[in-house]
């Protein structure tokens, strides 16, 4: 089995050392590079070709938010998981909207961080349903009518079945759970998710969830 290629980006050398030690014990993950600031990310990605970038949000020169936006705007960009010390940080949601596949807390148990890297490499979001709801509530505050209208306009591009899948993704359901609930195969769910991403110009399932939330579909 091909190892997951991982790039670590954090301005704290002790954090990088801890992450390196943690990931080094996983036989299916290979650390291909390390960086200390967001301004190094694109060059490091060009040189090391990672599958996943584990990136700190707060860095001195270029922060993880800007680095994520720049990286995810590129073709064939690796997946990004942001690191934070906050459970409900508006900057975390900014990173998710920019295309990050999820986030992990720096005090998360090592096994869960390793699992997060594996899940993101496999195309699954890192956020649990509970954490997703917490982030959405925190970041949206009082949702503006204009944001809801824009989100609903974008979702109008979906057919009825794709809309049902988008809502299920927004509720944090895994592919198998969506398949069971909507009476379709897992392969069909994956096809619908791929079509939703393409139609809406999104990067990952987390962004589908955020758009469904902005449109008010998770309250219906």
PDB file of N, CA and C in Angstrom, residues 152-210:
ATOM      1  N   UNK A 152     -28.878  29.796  -1.324  1.00  0.00           N
ATOM      2  CA  UNK A 152     -29.999  29.116  -1.983  1.00  0.00           C
ATOM      3  C   UNK A 152     -29.913  29.247  -3.499  1.00  0.00           C
ATOM      4  N   UNK A 153     -29.427  30.374  -3.975  1.00  0.00           N
ATOM      5  CA  UNK A 153     -29.243  30.545  -5.417  1.00  0.00           C
ATOM      6  C   UNK A 153     -28.222  29.544  -5.953  1.00  0.00           C
ATOM      7  N   UNK A 154     -27.141  29.338  -5.207  1.00  0.00           N
ATOM      8  CA  UNK A 154     -26.116  28.387  -5.648  1.00  0.00           C
ATOM      9  C   UNK A 154     -26.665  26.971  -5.645  1.00  0.00           C
ATOM     10  N   UNK A 155     -27.406  26.619  -4.607  1.00  0.00           N
ATOM     11  CA  UNK A 155     -27.937  25.262  -4.494  1.00  0.00           C
ATOM     12  C   UNK A 155     -29.030  24.984  -5.514  1.00  0.00           C
ATOM     13  N   UNK A 156     -29.566  26.023  -6.139  1.00  0.00           N
ATOM     14  CA  UNK A 156     -30.589  25.824  -7.163  1.00  0.00           C
ATOM     15  C   UNK A 156     -30.034  25.070  -8.371  1.00  0.00           C
ATOM     16  N   UNK A 157     -28.711  25.009  -8.485  1.00  0.00           N
ATOM     17  CA  UNK A 157     -28.093  24.268  -9.590  1.00  0.00           C
ATOM     18  C   UNK A 157     -28.216  22.760  -9.419  1.00  0.00           C
ATOM     19  N   UNK A 158     -28.571  22.306  -8.216  1.00  0.00           N
ATOM     20  CA  UNK A 158     -28.668  20.877  -7.927  1.00  0.00           C
ATOM     21  C   UNK A 158     -30.052  20.345  -8.266  1.00  0.00           C
ATOM     22  N   UNK A 159     -30.103  19.073  -8.658  1.00  0.00           N
ATOM     23  CA  UNK A 159     -31.405  18.438  -8.801  1.00  0.00           C
ATOM     24  C   UNK A 159     -31.883  17.971  -7.423  1.00  0.00           C
ATOM     25  N   UNK A 160     -33.106  17.436  -7.370  1.00  0.00           N
ATOM     26  CA  UNK A 160     -33.688  17.097  -6.069  1.00  0.00           C
ATOM     27  C   UNK A 160     -32.860  16.066  -5.315  1.00  0.00           C
ATOM     28  N   UNK A 161     -32.350  15.057  -6.018  1.00  0.00           N
ATOM     29  CA  UNK A 161     -31.583  14.005  -5.343  1.00  0.00           C
ATOM     30  C   UNK A 161     -30.267  14.554  -4.815  1.00  0.00           C
ATOM     31  N   UNK A 162     -29.609  15.377  -5.615  1.00  0.00           N
ATOM     32  CA  UNK A 162     -28.348  15.976  -5.175  1.00  0.00           C
ATOM     33  C   UNK A 162     -28.579  16.886  -3.965  1.00  0.00           C
ATOM     34  N   UNK A 163     -29.699  17.566  -3.968  1.00  0.00           N
ATOM     35  CA  UNK A 163     -30.024  18.432  -2.832  1.00  0.00           C
ATOM     36  C   UNK A 163     -30.209  17.603  -1.560  1.00  0.00           C
ATOM     37  N   UNK A 164     -30.869  16.453  -1.670  1.00  0.00           N
ATOM     38  CA  UNK A 164     -31.051  15.576  -0.521  1.00  0.00           C
ATOM     39  C   UNK A 164     -29.698  15.093   0.013  1.00  0.00           C
ATOM     40  N   UNK A 165     -28.801  14.754  -0.903  1.00  0.00           N
ATOM     41  CA  UNK A 165     -27.468  14.305  -0.495  1.00  0.00           C
ATOM     42  C   UNK A 165     -26.708  15.452   0.161  1.00  0.00           C
ATOM     43  N   UNK A 166     -26.837  16.660  -0.391  1.00  0.00           N
ATOM     44  CA  UNK A 166     -26.143  17.819   0.187  1.00  0.00           C
ATOM     45  C   UNK A 166     -26.600  18.073   1.613  1.00  0.00           C
ATOM     46  N   UNK A 167     -27.903  17.956   1.863  1.00  0.00           N
ATOM     47  CA  UNK A 167     -28.427  18.151   3.217  1.00  0.00           C
ATOM     48  C   UNK A 167     -27.885  17.069   4.147  1.00  0.00           C
ATOM     49  N   UNK A 168     -27.852  15.825   3.662  1.00  0.00           N
ATOM     50  CA  UNK A 168     -27.335  14.725   4.486  1.00  0.00           C
ATOM     51  C   UNK A 168     -25.866  14.939   4.815  1.00  0.00           C
ATOM     52  N   UNK A 169     -25.090  15.409   3.850  1.00  0.00           N
ATOM     53  CA  UNK A 169     -23.685  15.735   4.099  1.00  0.00           C
ATOM     54  C   UNK A 169     -23.595  16.843   5.143  1.00  0.00           C
ATOM     55  N   UNK A 170     -24.467  17.837   5.028  1.00  0.00           N
ATOM     56  CA  UNK A 170     -24.493  18.943   5.981  1.00  0.00           C
ATOM     57  C   UNK A 170     -24.795  18.494   7.394  1.00  0.00           C
ATOM     58  N   UNK A 171     -25.509  17.401   7.522  1.00  0.00           N
ATOM     59  CA  UNK A 171     -25.829  16.879   8.856  1.00  0.00           C
ATOM     60  C   UNK A 171     -24.740  15.954   9.380  1.00  0.00           C
ATOM     61  N   UNK A 172     -23.640  15.856   8.654  1.00  0.00           N
ATOM     62  CA  UNK A 172     -22.488  15.102   9.142  1.00  0.00           C
ATOM     63  C   UNK A 172     -22.569  13.614   8.924  1.00  0.00           C
ATOM     64  N   UNK A 173     -23.457  13.150   8.049  1.00  0.00           N
ATOM     65  CA  UNK A 173     -23.608  11.720   7.825  1.00  0.00           C
ATOM     66  C   UNK A 173     -22.510  11.187   6.913  1.00  0.00           C
ATOM     67  N   UNK A 174     -22.056   9.986   7.192  1.00  0.00           N
ATOM     68  CA  UNK A 174     -21.081   9.311   6.348  1.00  0.00           C
ATOM     69  C   UNK A 174     -21.792   8.749   5.122  1.00  0.00           C
ATOM     70  N   UNK A 175     -21.008   8.358   4.111  1.00  0.00           N
ATOM     71  CA  UNK A 175     -21.599   7.859   2.870  1.00  0.00           C
ATOM     72  C   UNK A 175     -22.528   6.673   3.110  1.00  0.00           C
ATOM     73  N   UNK A 176     -22.110   5.750   3.975  1.00  0.00           N
ATOM     74  CA  UNK A 176     -22.937   4.570   4.237  1.00  0.00           C
ATOM     75  C   UNK A 176     -24.266   4.961   4.888  1.00  0.00           C
ATOM     76  N   UNK A 177     -24.230   5.957   5.774  1.00  0.00           N
ATOM     77  CA  UNK A 177     -25.456   6.415   6.428  1.00  0.00           C
ATOM     78  C   UNK A 177     -26.378   7.116   5.440  1.00  0.00           C
ATOM     79  N   UNK A 178     -25.788   7.905   4.537  1.00  0.00           N
ATOM     80  CA  UNK A 178     -26.590   8.577   3.510  1.00  0.00           C
ATOM     81  C   UNK A 178     -27.233   7.537   2.595  1.00  0.00           C
ATOM     82  N   UNK A 179     -26.449   6.530   2.212  1.00  0.00           N
ATOM     83  CA  UNK A 179     -26.964   5.478   1.334  1.00  0.00           C
ATOM     84  C   UNK A 179     -28.154   4.766   1.964  1.00  0.00           C
ATOM     85  N   UNK A 180     -28.036   4.439   3.244  1.00  0.00           N
ATOM     86  CA  UNK A 180     -29.129   3.739   3.928  1.00  0.00           C
ATOM     87  C   UNK A 180     -30.362   4.629   4.047  1.00  0.00           C
ATOM     88  N   UNK A 181     -30.143   5.894   4.370  1.00  0.00           N
ATOM     89  CA  UNK A 181     -31.271   6.796   4.565  1.00  0.00           C
ATOM     90  C   UNK A 181     -31.992   7.156   3.287  1.00  0.00           C
ATOM     91  N   UNK A 182     -31.261   7.210   2.175  1.00  0.00           N
ATOM     92  CA  UNK A 182     -31.860   7.618   0.899  1.00  0.00           C
ATOM     93  C   UNK A 182     -32.064   6.439  -0.055  1.00  0.00           C
ATOM     94  N   UNK A 183     -31.808   5.225   0.442  1.00  0.00           N
ATOM     95  CA  UNK A 183     -32.058   4.001  -0.333  1.00  0.00           C
ATOM     96  C   UNK A 183     -31.307   3.988  -1.662  1.00  0.00           C
ATOM     97  N   UNK A 184     -29.992   4.164  -1.549  1.00  0.00           N
ATOM     98  CA  UNK A 184     -29.120   4.087  -2.723  1.00  0.00           C
ATOM     99  C   UNK A 184     -27.820   3.417  -2.312  1.00  0.00           C
ATOM    100  N   UNK A 185     -26.993   3.068  -3.267  1.00  0.00           N
ATOM    101  CA  UNK A 185     -25.719   2.434  -2.950  1.00  0.00           C
ATOM    102  C   UNK A 185     -24.706   3.483  -2.510  1.00  0.00           C
ATOM    103  N   UNK A 186     -23.670   3.036  -1.820  1.00  0.00           N
ATOM    104  CA  UNK A 186     -22.597   3.948  -1.417  1.00  0.00           C
ATOM    105  C   UNK A 186     -21.920   4.535  -2.645  1.00  0.00           C
ATOM    106  N   UNK A 187     -21.743   3.723  -3.679  1.00  0.00           N
ATOM    107  CA  UNK A 187     -21.124   4.224  -4.916  1.00  0.00           C
ATOM    108  C   UNK A 187     -21.949   5.359  -5.527  1.00  0.00           C
ATOM    109  N   UNK A 188     -23.278   5.217  -5.465  1.00  0.00           N
ATOM    110  CA  UNK A 188     -24.144   6.276  -6.004  1.00  0.00           C
ATOM    111  C   UNK A 188     -24.024   7.545  -5.168  1.00  0.00           C
ATOM    112  N   UNK A 189     -23.922   7.394  -3.851  1.00  0.00           N
ATOM    113  CA  UNK A 189     -23.726   8.563  -2.983  1.00  0.00           C
ATOM    114  C   UNK A 189     -22.441   9.285  -3.371  1.00  0.00           C
ATOM    115  N   UNK A 190     -21.370   8.530  -3.552  1.00  0.00           N
ATOM    116  CA  UNK A 190     -20.088   9.134  -3.927  1.00  0.00           C
ATOM    117  C   UNK A 190     -20.198   9.881  -5.256  1.00  0.00           C
ATOM    118  N   UNK A 191     -20.945   9.298  -6.191  1.00  0.00           N
ATOM    119  CA  UNK A 191     -21.139   9.962  -7.480  1.00  0.00           C
ATOM    120  C   UNK A 191     -21.890  11.273  -7.301  1.00  0.00           C
ATOM    121  N   UNK A 192     -22.945  11.249  -6.491  1.00  0.00           N
ATOM    122  CA  UNK A 192     -23.706  12.478  -6.237  1.00  0.00           C
ATOM    123  C   UNK A 192     -22.828  13.537  -5.569  1.00  0.00           C
ATOM    124  N   UNK A 193     -22.013  13.130  -4.597  1.00  0.00           N
ATOM    125  CA  UNK A 193     -21.141  14.088  -3.908  1.00  0.00           C
ATOM    126  C   UNK A 193     -20.170  14.715  -4.906  1.00  0.00           C
ATOM    127  N   UNK A 194     -19.596  13.895  -5.788  1.00  0.00           N
ATOM    128  CA  UNK A 194     -18.662  14.416  -6.796  1.00  0.00           C
ATOM    129  C   UNK A 194     -19.360  15.416  -7.711  1.00  0.00           C
ATOM    130  N   UNK A 195     -20.593  15.112  -8.096  1.00  0.00           N
ATOM    131  CA  UNK A 195     -21.339  16.027  -8.969  1.00  0.00           C
ATOM    132  C   UNK A 195     -21.677  17.326  -8.253  1.00  0.00           C
ATOM    133  N   UNK A 196     -22.026  17.224  -6.977  1.00  0.00           N
ATOM    134  CA  UNK A 196     -22.328  18.433  -6.191  1.00  0.00           C
ATOM    135  C   UNK A 196     -21.100  19.335  -6.121  1.00  0.00           C
ATOM    136  N   UNK A 197     -19.956  18.737  -5.823  1.00  0.00           N
ATOM    137  CA  UNK A 197     -18.717  19.521  -5.747  1.00  0.00           C
ATOM    138  C   UNK A 197     -18.428  20.214  -7.071  1.00  0.00           C
ATOM    139  N   UNK A 198     -18.602  19.476  -8.183  1.00  0.00           N
ATOM    140  CA  UNK A 198     -18.307  20.043  -9.502  1.00  0.00           C
ATOM    141  C   UNK A 198     -19.294  21.152  -9.856  1.00  0.00           C
ATOM    142  N   UNK A 199     -20.593  20.924  -9.616  1.00  0.00           N
ATOM    143  CA  UNK A 199     -21.597  21.917  -9.971  1.00  0.00           C
ATOM    144  C   UNK A 199     -21.447  23.210  -9.174  1.00  0.00           C
ATOM    145  N   UNK A 200     -21.072  23.071  -7.894  1.00  0.00           N
ATOM    146  CA  UNK A 200     -21.020  24.241  -7.020  1.00  0.00           C
ATOM    147  C   UNK A 200     -19.628  24.849  -6.920  1.00  0.00           C
ATOM    148  N   UNK A 201     -18.641  24.212  -7.551  1.00  0.00           N
ATOM    149  CA  UNK A 201     -17.282  24.739  -7.501  1.00  0.00           C
ATOM    150  C   UNK A 201     -16.672  24.675  -6.114  1.00  0.00           C
ATOM    151  N   UNK A 202     -16.980  23.589  -5.377  1.00  0.00           N
ATOM    152  CA  UNK A 202     -16.482  23.424  -4.017  1.00  0.00           C
ATOM    153  C   UNK A 202     -15.338  22.420  -3.992  1.00  0.00           C
ATOM    154  N   UNK A 203     -14.588  22.433  -2.881  1.00  0.00           N
ATOM    155  CA  UNK A 203     -13.420  21.570  -2.761  1.00  0.00           C
ATOM    156  C   UNK A 203     -13.691  20.274  -2.014  1.00  0.00           C
ATOM    157  N   UNK A 204     -14.609  20.317  -1.052  1.00  0.00           N
ATOM    158  CA  UNK A 204     -14.787  19.131  -0.205  1.00  0.00           C
ATOM    159  C   UNK A 204     -16.150  19.145   0.484  1.00  0.00           C
ATOM    160  N   UNK A 205     -16.416  18.062   1.228  1.00  0.00           N
ATOM    161  CA  UNK A 205     -17.710  17.878   1.872  1.00  0.00           C
ATOM    162  C   UNK A 205     -17.985  18.928   2.942  1.00  0.00           C
ATOM    163  N   UNK A 206     -16.941  19.417   3.593  1.00  0.00           N
ATOM    164  CA  UNK A 206     -17.148  20.435   4.625  1.00  0.00           C
ATOM    165  C   UNK A 206     -17.772  21.680   4.015  1.00  0.00           C
ATOM    166  N   UNK A 207     -17.325  22.055   2.828  1.00  0.00           N
ATOM    167  CA  UNK A 207     -17.888  23.238   2.175  1.00  0.00           C
ATOM    168  C   UNK A 207     -19.335  23.003   1.758  1.00  0.00           C
ATOM    169  N   UNK A 208     -19.675  21.765   1.384  1.00  0.00           N
ATOM    170  CA  UNK A 208     -21.082  21.443   1.115  1.00  0.00           C
ATOM    171  C   UNK A 208     -21.908  21.682   2.380  1.00  0.00           C
ATOM    172  N   UNK A 209     -21.392  21.208   3.515  1.00  0.00           N
ATOM    173  CA  UNK A 209     -22.103  21.364   4.784  1.00  0.00           C
ATOM    174  C   UNK A 209     -22.307  22.835   5.117  1.00  0.00           C
ATOM    175  N   UNK A 210     -21.292  23.637   4.925  1.00  0.00           N
ATOM    176  CA  UNK A 210     -21.395  25.062   5.239  1.00  0.00           C
ATOM    177  C   UNK A 210     -22.409  25.757   4.339  1.00  0.00           C
TER     178      UNK A 210
END
